PDB file of C-alpha atoms and ligand atoms in Angstrom:
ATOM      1  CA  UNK A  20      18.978   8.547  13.012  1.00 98.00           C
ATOM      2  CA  UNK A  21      20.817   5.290  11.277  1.00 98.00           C
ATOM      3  CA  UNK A  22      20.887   4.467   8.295  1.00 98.00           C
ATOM      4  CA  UNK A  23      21.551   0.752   7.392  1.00 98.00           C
ATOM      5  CA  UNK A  24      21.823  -1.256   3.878  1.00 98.00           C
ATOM      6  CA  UNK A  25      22.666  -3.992   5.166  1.00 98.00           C
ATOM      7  CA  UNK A  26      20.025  -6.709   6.122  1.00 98.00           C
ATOM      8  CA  UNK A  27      22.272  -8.968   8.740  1.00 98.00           C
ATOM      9  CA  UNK A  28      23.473  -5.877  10.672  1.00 98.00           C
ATOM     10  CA  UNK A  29      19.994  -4.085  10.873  1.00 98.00           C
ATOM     11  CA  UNK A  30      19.082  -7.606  12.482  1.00 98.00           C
ATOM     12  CA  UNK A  31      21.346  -7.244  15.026  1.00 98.00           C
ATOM     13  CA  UNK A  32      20.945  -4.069  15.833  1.00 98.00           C
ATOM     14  CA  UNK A  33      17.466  -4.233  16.624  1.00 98.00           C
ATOM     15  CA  UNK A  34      17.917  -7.682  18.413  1.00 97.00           C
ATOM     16  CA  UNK A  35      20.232  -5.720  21.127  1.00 97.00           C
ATOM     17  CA  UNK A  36      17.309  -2.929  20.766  1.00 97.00           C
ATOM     18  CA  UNK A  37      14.597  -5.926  22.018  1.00 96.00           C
ATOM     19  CA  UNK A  38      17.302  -7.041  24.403  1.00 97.00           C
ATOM     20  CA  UNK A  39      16.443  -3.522  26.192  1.00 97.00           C
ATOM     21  CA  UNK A  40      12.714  -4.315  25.995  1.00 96.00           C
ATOM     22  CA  UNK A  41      11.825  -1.513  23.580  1.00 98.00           C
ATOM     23  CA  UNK A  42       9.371  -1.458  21.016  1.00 98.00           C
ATOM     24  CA  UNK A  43      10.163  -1.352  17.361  1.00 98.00           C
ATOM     25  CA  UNK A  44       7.328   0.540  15.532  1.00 98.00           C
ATOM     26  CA  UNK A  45       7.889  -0.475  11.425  1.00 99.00           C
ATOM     27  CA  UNK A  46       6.908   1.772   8.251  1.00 99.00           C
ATOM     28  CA  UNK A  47       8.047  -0.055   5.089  1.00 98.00           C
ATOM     29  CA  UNK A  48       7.918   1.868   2.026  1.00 98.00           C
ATOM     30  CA  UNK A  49       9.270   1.955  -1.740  1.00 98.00           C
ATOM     31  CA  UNK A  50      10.206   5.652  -0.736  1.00 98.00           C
ATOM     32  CA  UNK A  51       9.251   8.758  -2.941  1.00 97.00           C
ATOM     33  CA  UNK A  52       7.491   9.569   0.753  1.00 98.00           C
ATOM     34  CA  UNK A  53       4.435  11.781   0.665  1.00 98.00           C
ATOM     35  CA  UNK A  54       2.027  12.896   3.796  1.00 98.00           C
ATOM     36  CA  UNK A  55       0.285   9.395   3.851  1.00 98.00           C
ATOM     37  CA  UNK A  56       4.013   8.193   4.378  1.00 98.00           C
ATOM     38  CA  UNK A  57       4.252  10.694   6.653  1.00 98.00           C
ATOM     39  CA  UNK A  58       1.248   9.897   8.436  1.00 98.00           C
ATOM     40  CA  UNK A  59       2.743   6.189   9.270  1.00 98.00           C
ATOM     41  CA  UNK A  60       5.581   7.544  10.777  1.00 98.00           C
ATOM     42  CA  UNK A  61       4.186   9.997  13.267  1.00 98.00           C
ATOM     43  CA  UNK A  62       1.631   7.110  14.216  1.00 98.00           C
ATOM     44  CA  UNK A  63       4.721   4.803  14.676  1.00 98.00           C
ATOM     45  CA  UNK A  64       6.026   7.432  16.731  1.00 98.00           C
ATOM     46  CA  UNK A  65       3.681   8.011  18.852  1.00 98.00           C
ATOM     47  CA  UNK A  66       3.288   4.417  19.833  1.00 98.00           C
ATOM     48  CA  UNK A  67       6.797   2.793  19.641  1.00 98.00           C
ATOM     49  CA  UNK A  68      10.477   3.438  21.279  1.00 98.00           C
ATOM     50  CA  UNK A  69      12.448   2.899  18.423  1.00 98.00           C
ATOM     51  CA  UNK A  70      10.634   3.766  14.915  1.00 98.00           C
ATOM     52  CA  UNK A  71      12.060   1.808  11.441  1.00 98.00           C
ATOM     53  CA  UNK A  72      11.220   3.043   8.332  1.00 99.00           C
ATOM     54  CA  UNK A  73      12.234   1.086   5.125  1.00 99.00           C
ATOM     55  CA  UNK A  74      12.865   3.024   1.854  1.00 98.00           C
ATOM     56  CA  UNK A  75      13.652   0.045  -0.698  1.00 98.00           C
ATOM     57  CA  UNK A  76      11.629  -0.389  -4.734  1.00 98.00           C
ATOM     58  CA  UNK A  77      10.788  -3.791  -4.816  1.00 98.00           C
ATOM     59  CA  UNK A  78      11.733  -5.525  -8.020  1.00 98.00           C
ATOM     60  CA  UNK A  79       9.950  -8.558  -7.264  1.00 98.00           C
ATOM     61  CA  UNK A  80       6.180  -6.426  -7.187  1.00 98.00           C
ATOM     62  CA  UNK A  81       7.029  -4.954 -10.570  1.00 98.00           C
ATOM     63  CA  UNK A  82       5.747  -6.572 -14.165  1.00 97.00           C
ATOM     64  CA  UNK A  83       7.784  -6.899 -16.824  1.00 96.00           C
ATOM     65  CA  UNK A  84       6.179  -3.856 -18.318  1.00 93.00           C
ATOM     66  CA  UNK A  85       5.658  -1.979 -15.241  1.00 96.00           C
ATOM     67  CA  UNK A  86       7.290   1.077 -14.071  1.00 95.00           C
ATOM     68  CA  UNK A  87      10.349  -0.038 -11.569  1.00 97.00           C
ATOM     69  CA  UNK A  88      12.934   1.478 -13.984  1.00 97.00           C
ATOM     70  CA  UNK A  89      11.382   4.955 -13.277  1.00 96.00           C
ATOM     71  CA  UNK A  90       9.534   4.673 -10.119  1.00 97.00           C
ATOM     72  CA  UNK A  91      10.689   8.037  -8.001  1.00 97.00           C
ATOM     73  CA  UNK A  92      13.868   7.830  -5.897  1.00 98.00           C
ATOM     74  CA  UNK A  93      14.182  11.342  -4.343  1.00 98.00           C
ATOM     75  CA  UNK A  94      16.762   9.285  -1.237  1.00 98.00           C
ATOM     76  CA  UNK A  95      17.983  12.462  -0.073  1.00 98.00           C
ATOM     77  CA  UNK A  96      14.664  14.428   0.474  1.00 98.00           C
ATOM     78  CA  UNK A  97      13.059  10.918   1.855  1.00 98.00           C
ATOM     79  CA  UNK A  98      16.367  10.760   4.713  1.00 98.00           C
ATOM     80  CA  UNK A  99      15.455  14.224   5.351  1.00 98.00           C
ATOM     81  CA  UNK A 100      11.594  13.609   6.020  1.00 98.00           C
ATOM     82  CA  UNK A 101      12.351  10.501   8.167  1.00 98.00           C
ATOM     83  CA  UNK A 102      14.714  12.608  10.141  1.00 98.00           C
ATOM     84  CA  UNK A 103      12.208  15.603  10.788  1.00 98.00           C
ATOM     85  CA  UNK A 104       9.746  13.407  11.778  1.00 98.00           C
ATOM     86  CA  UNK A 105      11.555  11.684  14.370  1.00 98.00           C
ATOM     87  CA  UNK A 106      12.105   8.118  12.919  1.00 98.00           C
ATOM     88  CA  UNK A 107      15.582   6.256  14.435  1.00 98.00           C
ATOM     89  CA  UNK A 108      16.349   3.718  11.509  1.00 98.00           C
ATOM     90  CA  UNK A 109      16.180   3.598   7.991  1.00 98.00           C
ATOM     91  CA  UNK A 110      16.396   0.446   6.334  1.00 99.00           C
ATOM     92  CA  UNK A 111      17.928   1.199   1.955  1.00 98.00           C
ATOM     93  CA  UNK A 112      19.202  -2.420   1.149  1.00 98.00           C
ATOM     94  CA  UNK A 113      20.309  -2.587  -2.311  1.00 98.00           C
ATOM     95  CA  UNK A 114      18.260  -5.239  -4.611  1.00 98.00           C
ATOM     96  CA  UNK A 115      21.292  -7.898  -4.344  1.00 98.00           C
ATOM     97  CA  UNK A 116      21.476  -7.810  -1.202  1.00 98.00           C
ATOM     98  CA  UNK A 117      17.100  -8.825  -0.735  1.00 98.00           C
ATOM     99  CA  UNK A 118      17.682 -11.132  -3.781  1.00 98.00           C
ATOM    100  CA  UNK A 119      20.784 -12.447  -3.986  1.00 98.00           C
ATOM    101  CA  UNK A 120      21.814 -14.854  -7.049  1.00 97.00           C
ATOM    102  CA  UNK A 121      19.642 -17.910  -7.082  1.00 96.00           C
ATOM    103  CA  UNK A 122      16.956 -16.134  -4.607  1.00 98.00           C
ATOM    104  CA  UNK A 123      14.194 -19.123  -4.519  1.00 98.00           C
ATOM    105  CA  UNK A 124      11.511 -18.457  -2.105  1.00 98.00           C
ATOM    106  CA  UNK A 125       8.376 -16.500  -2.379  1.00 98.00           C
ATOM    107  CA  UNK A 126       5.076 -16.226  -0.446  1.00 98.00           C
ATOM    108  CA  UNK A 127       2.003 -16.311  -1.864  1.00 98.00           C
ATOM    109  CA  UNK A 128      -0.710 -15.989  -0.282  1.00 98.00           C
ATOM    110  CA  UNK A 129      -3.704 -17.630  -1.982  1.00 98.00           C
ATOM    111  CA  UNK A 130      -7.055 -16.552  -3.288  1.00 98.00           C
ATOM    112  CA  UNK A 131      -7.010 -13.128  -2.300  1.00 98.00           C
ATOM    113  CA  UNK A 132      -3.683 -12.225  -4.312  1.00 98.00           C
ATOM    114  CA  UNK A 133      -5.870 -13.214  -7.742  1.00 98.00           C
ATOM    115  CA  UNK A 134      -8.504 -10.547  -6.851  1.00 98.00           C
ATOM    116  CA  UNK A 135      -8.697  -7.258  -8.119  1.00 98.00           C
ATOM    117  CA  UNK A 136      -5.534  -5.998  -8.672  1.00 98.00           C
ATOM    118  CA  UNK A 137      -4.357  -9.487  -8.454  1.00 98.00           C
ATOM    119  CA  UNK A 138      -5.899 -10.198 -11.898  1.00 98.00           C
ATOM    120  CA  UNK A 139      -4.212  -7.022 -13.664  1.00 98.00           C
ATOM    121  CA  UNK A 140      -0.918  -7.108 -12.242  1.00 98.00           C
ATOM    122  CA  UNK A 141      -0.155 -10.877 -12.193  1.00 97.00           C
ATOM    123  CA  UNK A 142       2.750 -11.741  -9.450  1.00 98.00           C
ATOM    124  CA  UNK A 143       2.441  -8.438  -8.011  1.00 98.00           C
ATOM    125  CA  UNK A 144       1.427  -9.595  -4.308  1.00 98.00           C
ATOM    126  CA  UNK A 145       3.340 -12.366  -4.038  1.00 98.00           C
ATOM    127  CA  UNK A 146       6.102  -9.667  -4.570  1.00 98.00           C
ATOM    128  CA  UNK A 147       4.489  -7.825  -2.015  1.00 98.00           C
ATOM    129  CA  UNK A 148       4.441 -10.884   0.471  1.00 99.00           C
ATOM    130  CA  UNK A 149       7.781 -11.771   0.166  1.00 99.00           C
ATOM    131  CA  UNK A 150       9.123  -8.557   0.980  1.00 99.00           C
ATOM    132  CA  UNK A 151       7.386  -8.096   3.605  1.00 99.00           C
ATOM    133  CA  UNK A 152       7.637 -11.306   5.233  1.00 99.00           C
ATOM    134  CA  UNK A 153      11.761 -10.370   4.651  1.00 98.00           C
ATOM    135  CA  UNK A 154      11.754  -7.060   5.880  1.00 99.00           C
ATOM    136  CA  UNK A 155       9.847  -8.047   9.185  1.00 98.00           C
ATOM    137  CA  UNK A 156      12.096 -10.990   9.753  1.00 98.00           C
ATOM    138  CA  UNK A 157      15.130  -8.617   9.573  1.00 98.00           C
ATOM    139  CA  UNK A 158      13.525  -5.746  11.269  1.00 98.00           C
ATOM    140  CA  UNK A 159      11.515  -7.787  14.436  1.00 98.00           C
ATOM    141  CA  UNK A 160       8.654  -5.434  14.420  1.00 98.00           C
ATOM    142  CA  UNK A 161       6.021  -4.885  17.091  1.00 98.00           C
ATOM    143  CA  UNK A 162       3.696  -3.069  15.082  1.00 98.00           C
ATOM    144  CA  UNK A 163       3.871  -2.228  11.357  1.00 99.00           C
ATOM    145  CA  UNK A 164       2.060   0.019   9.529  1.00 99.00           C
ATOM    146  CA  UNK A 165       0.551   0.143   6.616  1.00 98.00           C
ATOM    147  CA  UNK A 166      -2.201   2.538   4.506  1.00 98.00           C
ATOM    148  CA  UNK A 167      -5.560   2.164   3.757  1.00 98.00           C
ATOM    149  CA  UNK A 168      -4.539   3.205  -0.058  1.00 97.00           C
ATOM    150  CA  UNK A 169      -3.802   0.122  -0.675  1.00 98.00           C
ATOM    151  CA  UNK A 170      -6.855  -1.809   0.660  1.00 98.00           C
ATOM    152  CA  UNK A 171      -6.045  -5.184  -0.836  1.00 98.00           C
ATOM    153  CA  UNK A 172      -2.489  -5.186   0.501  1.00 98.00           C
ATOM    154  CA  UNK A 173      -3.839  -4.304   3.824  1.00 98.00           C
ATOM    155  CA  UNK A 174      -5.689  -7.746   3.671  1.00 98.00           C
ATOM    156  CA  UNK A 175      -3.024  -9.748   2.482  1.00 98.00           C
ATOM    157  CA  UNK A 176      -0.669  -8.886   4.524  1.00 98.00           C
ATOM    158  CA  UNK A 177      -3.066  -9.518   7.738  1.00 98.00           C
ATOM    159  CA  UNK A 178      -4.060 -13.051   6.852  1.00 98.00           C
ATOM    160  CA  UNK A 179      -0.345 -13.269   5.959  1.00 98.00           C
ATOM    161  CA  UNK A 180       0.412 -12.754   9.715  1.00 98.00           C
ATOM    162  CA  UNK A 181      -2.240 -14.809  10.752  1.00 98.00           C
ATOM    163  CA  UNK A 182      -1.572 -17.597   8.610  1.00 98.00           C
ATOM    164  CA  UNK A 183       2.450 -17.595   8.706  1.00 98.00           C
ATOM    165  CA  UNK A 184       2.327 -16.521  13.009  1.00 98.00           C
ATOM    166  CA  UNK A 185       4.402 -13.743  12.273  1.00 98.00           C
ATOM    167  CA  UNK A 186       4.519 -11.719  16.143  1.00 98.00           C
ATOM    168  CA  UNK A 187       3.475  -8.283  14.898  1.00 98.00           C
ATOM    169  CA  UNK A 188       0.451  -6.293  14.964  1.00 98.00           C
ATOM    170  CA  UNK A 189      -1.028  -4.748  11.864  1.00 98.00           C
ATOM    171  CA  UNK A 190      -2.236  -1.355  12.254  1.00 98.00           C
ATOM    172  CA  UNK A 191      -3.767   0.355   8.858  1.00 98.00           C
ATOM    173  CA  UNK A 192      -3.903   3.843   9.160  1.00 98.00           C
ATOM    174  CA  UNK A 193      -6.353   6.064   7.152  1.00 98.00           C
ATOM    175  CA  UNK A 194      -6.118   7.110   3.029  1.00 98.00           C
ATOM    176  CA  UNK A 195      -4.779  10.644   2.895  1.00 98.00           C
ATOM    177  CA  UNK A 196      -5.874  12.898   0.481  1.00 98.00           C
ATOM    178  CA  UNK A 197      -4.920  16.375  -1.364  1.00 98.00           C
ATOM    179  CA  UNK A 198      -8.036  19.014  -0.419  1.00 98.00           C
ATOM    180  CA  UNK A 199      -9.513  18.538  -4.018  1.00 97.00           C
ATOM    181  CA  UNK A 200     -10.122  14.438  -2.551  1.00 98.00           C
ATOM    182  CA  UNK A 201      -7.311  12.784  -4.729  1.00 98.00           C
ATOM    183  CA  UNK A 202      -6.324   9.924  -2.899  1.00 98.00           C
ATOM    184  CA  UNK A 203      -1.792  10.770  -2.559  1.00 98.00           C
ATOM    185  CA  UNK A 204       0.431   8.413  -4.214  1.00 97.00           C
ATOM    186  CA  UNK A 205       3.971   8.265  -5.380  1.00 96.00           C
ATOM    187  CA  UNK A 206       2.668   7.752  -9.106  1.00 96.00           C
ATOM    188  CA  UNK A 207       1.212  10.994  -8.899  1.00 97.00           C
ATOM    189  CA  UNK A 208       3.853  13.099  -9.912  1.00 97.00           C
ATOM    190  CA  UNK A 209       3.678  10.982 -13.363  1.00 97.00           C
ATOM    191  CA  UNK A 210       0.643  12.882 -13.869  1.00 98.00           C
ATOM    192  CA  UNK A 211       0.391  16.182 -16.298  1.00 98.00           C
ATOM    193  CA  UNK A 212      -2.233  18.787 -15.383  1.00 98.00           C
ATOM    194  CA  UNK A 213      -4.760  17.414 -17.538  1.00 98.00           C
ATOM    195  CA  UNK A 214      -4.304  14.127 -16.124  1.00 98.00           C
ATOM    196  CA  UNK A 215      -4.460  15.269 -12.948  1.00 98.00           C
ATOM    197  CA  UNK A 216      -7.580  17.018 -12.962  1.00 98.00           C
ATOM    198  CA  UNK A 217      -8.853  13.904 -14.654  1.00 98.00           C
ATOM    199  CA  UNK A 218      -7.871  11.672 -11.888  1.00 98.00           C
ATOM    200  CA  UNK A 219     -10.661  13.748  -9.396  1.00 98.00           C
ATOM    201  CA  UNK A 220     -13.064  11.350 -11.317  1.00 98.00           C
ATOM    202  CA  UNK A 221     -12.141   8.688  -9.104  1.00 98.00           C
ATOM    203  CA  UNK A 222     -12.347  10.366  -5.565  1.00 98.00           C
ATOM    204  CA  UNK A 223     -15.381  11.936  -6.984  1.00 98.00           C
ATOM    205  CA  UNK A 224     -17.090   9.031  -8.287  1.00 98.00           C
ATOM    206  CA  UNK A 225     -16.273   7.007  -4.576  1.00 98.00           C
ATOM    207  CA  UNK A 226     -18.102   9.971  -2.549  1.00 98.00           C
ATOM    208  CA  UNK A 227     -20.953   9.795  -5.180  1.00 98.00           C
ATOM    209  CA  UNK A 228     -21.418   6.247  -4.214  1.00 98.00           C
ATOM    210  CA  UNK A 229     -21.122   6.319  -0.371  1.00 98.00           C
ATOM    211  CA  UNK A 230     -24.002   8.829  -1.169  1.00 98.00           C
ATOM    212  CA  UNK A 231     -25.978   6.896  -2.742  1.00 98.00           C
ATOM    213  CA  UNK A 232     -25.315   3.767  -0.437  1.00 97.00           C
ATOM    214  CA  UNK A 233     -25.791   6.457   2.751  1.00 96.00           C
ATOM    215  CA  UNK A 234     -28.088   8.599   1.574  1.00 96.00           C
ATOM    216  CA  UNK A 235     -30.188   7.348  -0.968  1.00 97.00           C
ATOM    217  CA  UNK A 236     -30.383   3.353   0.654  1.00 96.00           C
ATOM    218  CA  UNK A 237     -29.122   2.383  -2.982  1.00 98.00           C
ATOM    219  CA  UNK A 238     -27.913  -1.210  -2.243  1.00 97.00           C
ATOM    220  CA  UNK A 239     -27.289  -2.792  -5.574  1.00 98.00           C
ATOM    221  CA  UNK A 240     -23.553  -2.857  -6.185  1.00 98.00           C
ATOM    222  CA  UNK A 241     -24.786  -2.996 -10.431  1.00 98.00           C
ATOM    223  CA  UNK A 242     -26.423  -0.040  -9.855  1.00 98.00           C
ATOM    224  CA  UNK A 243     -23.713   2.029  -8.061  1.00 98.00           C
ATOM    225  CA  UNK A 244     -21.013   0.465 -10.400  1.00 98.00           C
ATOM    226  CA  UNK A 245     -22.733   1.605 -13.652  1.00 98.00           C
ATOM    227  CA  UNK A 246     -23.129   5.180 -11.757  1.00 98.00           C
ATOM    228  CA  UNK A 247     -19.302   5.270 -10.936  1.00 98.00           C
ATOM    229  CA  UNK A 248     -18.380   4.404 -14.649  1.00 98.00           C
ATOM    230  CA  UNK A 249     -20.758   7.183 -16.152  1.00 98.00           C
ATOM    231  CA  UNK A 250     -18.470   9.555 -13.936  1.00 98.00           C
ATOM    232  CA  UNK A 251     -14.968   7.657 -14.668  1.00 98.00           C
ATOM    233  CA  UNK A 252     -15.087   6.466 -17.754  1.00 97.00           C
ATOM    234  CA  UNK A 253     -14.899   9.712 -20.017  1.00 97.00           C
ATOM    235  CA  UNK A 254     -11.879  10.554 -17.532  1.00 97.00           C
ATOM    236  CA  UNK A 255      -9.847   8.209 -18.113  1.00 96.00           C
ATOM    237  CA  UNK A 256      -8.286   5.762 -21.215  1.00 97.00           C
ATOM    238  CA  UNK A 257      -8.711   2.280 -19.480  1.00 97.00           C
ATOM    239  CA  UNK A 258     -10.916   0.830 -16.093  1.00 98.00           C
ATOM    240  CA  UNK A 259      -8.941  -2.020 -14.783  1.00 98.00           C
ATOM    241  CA  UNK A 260     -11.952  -2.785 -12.797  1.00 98.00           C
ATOM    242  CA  UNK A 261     -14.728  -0.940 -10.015  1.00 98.00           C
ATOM    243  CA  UNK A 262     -15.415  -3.747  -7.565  1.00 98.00           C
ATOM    244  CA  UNK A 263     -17.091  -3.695  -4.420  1.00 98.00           C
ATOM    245  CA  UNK A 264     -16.322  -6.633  -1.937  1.00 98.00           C
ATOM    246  CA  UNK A 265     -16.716  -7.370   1.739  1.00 97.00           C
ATOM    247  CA  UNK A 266     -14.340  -5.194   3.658  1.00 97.00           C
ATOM    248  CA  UNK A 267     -12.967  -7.723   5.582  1.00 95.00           C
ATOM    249  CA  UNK A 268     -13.169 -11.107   3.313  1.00 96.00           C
ATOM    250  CA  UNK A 269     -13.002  -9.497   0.131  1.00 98.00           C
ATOM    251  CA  UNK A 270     -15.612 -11.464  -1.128  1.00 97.00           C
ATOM    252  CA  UNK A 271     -17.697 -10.226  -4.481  1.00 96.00           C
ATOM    253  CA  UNK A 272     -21.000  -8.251  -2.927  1.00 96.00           C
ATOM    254  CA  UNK A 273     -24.240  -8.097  -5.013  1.00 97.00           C
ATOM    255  CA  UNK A 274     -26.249  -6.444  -2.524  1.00 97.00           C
ATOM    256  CA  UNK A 275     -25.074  -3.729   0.411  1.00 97.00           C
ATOM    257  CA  UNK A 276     -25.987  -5.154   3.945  1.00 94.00           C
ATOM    258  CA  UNK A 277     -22.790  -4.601   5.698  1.00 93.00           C
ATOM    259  CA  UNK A 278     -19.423  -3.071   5.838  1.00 97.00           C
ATOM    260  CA  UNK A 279     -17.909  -2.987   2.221  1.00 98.00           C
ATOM    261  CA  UNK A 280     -15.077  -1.614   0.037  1.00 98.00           C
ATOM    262  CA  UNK A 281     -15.149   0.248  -3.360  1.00 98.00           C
ATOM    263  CA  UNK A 282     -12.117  -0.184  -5.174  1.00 98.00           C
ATOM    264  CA  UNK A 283     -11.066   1.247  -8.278  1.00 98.00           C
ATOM    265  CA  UNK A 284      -8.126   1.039 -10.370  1.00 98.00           C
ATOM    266  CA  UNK A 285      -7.830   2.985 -13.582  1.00 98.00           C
ATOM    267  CA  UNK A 286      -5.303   4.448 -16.006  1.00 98.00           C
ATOM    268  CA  UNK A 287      -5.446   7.922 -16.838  1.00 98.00           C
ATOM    269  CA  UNK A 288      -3.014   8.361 -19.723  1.00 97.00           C
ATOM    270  CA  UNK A 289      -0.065   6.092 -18.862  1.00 96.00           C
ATOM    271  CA  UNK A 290      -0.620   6.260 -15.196  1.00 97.00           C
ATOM    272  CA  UNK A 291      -2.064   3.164 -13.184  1.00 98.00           C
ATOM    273  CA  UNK A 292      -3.925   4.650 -10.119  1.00 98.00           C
ATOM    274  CA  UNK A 293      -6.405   3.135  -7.525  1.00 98.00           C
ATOM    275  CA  UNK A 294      -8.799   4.004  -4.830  1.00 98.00           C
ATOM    276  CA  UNK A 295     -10.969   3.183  -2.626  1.00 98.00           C
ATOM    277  CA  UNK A 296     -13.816   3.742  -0.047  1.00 98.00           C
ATOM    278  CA  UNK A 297     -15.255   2.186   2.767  1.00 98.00           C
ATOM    279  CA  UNK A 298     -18.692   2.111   3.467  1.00 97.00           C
TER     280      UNK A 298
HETATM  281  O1  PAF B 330       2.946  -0.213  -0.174  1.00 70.27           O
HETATM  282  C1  PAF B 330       4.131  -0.197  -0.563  1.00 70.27           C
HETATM  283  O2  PAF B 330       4.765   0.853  -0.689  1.00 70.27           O
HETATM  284  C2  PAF B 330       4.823  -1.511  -0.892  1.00 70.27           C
HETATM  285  O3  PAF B 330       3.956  -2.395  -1.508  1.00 70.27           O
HETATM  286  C3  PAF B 330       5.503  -2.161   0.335  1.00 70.27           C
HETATM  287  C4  PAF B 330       4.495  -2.564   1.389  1.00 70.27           C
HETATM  288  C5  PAF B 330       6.504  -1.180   0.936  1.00 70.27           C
HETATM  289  C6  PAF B 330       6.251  -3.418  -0.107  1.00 70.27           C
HETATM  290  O4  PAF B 330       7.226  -3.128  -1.045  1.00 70.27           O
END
């Protein structure tokens, strides 16, 4: 496995890789890698020649009053993971080198990056854009992978791909969960016990309402919403929002007819978390 930092010669390593005709499977991540990392990899694996995985914290996704200064950077363990799991490049630019003095160009796309978290977390996914649109210029990807975790980012990056003709394909890969249902995430380990158990309101509240959707042919979103705060709200100390949108336009739903997303995103004590469930 190779480890590079430096954008230009990652570029041309993998353009003598193509050269060879081989496939360049592509996990980026901000690192802190947990088994829905890990579950990226060994699908990139399984389907590519050569897999890249990117470990770099994106300033540009951060707020001003967001957590990049302590976001986890356990490098060493993360090398180690990519390594057992068979990955052949790891991509750890340092932030000058992704955003040099007088970096001036961002991508934004439109609409669906004012949605949701969008409206909480203002300039986060046109950070998210631009970094990947940068990291799949430098590493030429075939496929890239991303989780379902993070629904919304899922569905900006696609129409991203579409829009911009980027040449890779876009393969989201199921949420992975502990056994008690709560959905893994780097933040977690900002959680304290308490908080933790707390958190199950979320996971708990989403499989409540694909019940009731499923089971109990409750289609009003009101109705499922006000039953998914009566769970979440005496968990946690602030609801960003509970939305539920078409899964593929992310347009607001009033009544359930076909394939939709749940989405929450909540604090529980100084910890920003989300989730989410397709039905
Ligand atoms: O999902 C993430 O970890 C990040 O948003 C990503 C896609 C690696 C961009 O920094």
């Amino acid at each position: 496995m190779r480890i590079f930092t430096n954008p230009a010669k990652l570029q041309n390593y993998i353009k003598n890789i193509k050269l060879k005709d081989k496939t360049v499977g592509f996990v980026p991540t901000m690192g802190a890698l947990h088994q829905g990392h890990i579950s990226l990899i060994r699908r990139a694996r399984k389907e590519n020649d050569i897999v890249a995985v990117s470990i770099f914290v994106n300033p540009s996704q951060f707020g001003p009053n967001e957590d990049l200064k302590k976001y986890p950077r356990p490098f060493e363990k993360d090398v180690k993971s990519c390594k057992s799991e068979g990955a052949d490049v790891i991509f750890a630019p340092p932030p000058k080198d992704m955003y040099p003095e007088n970096y001036l160009t961002y991508i934004t796309v439109e609409k669906l990056s004012a949605l949701m978290c969008g409206k909480f977390r203002h300039g986060h996914f046109r950070g998210v854009a631009t970094i990947v649109a940068k990291l799949f210029n430098i590493v030429q990807p075939d496929r890239a992978y991303f989780g379902l975790k993070d629904f919304q980012q899922s569905v900006i990056i696609k129409k991203m791909v579409t829009d911009l003709n980027f040449p890779v394909k876009i393969i989201v890969c199921p949420l992975v969960r502990e056994k008690d249902g709560l959905a893994l995430s780097s933040r977690n380990v900002y959680l304290s016990c308490e908080e933790r158990k707390r958190a199950l309101s979320l996971s708990r509240s989403l499989q409540n309402a694909k019940n009731l959707i499923e089971y109990k042919n409750v289609k009003s979103a009101k109705k499922i919403i006000s039953e998914m705060k009566k769970m979440i709200l005496p968990n946690t100390d602030k609801i960003d929002y509970i939305e539920i949108r078409d899964a593929e336009t992310l347009e607001e739903i009033k009544y359930i007819k076909k394939k939709v997303v749940i989405a929450v995103a909540v604090f529980v004590g100084k910890t920003r978390l989300i989730d989410n469930i397709v039905v």
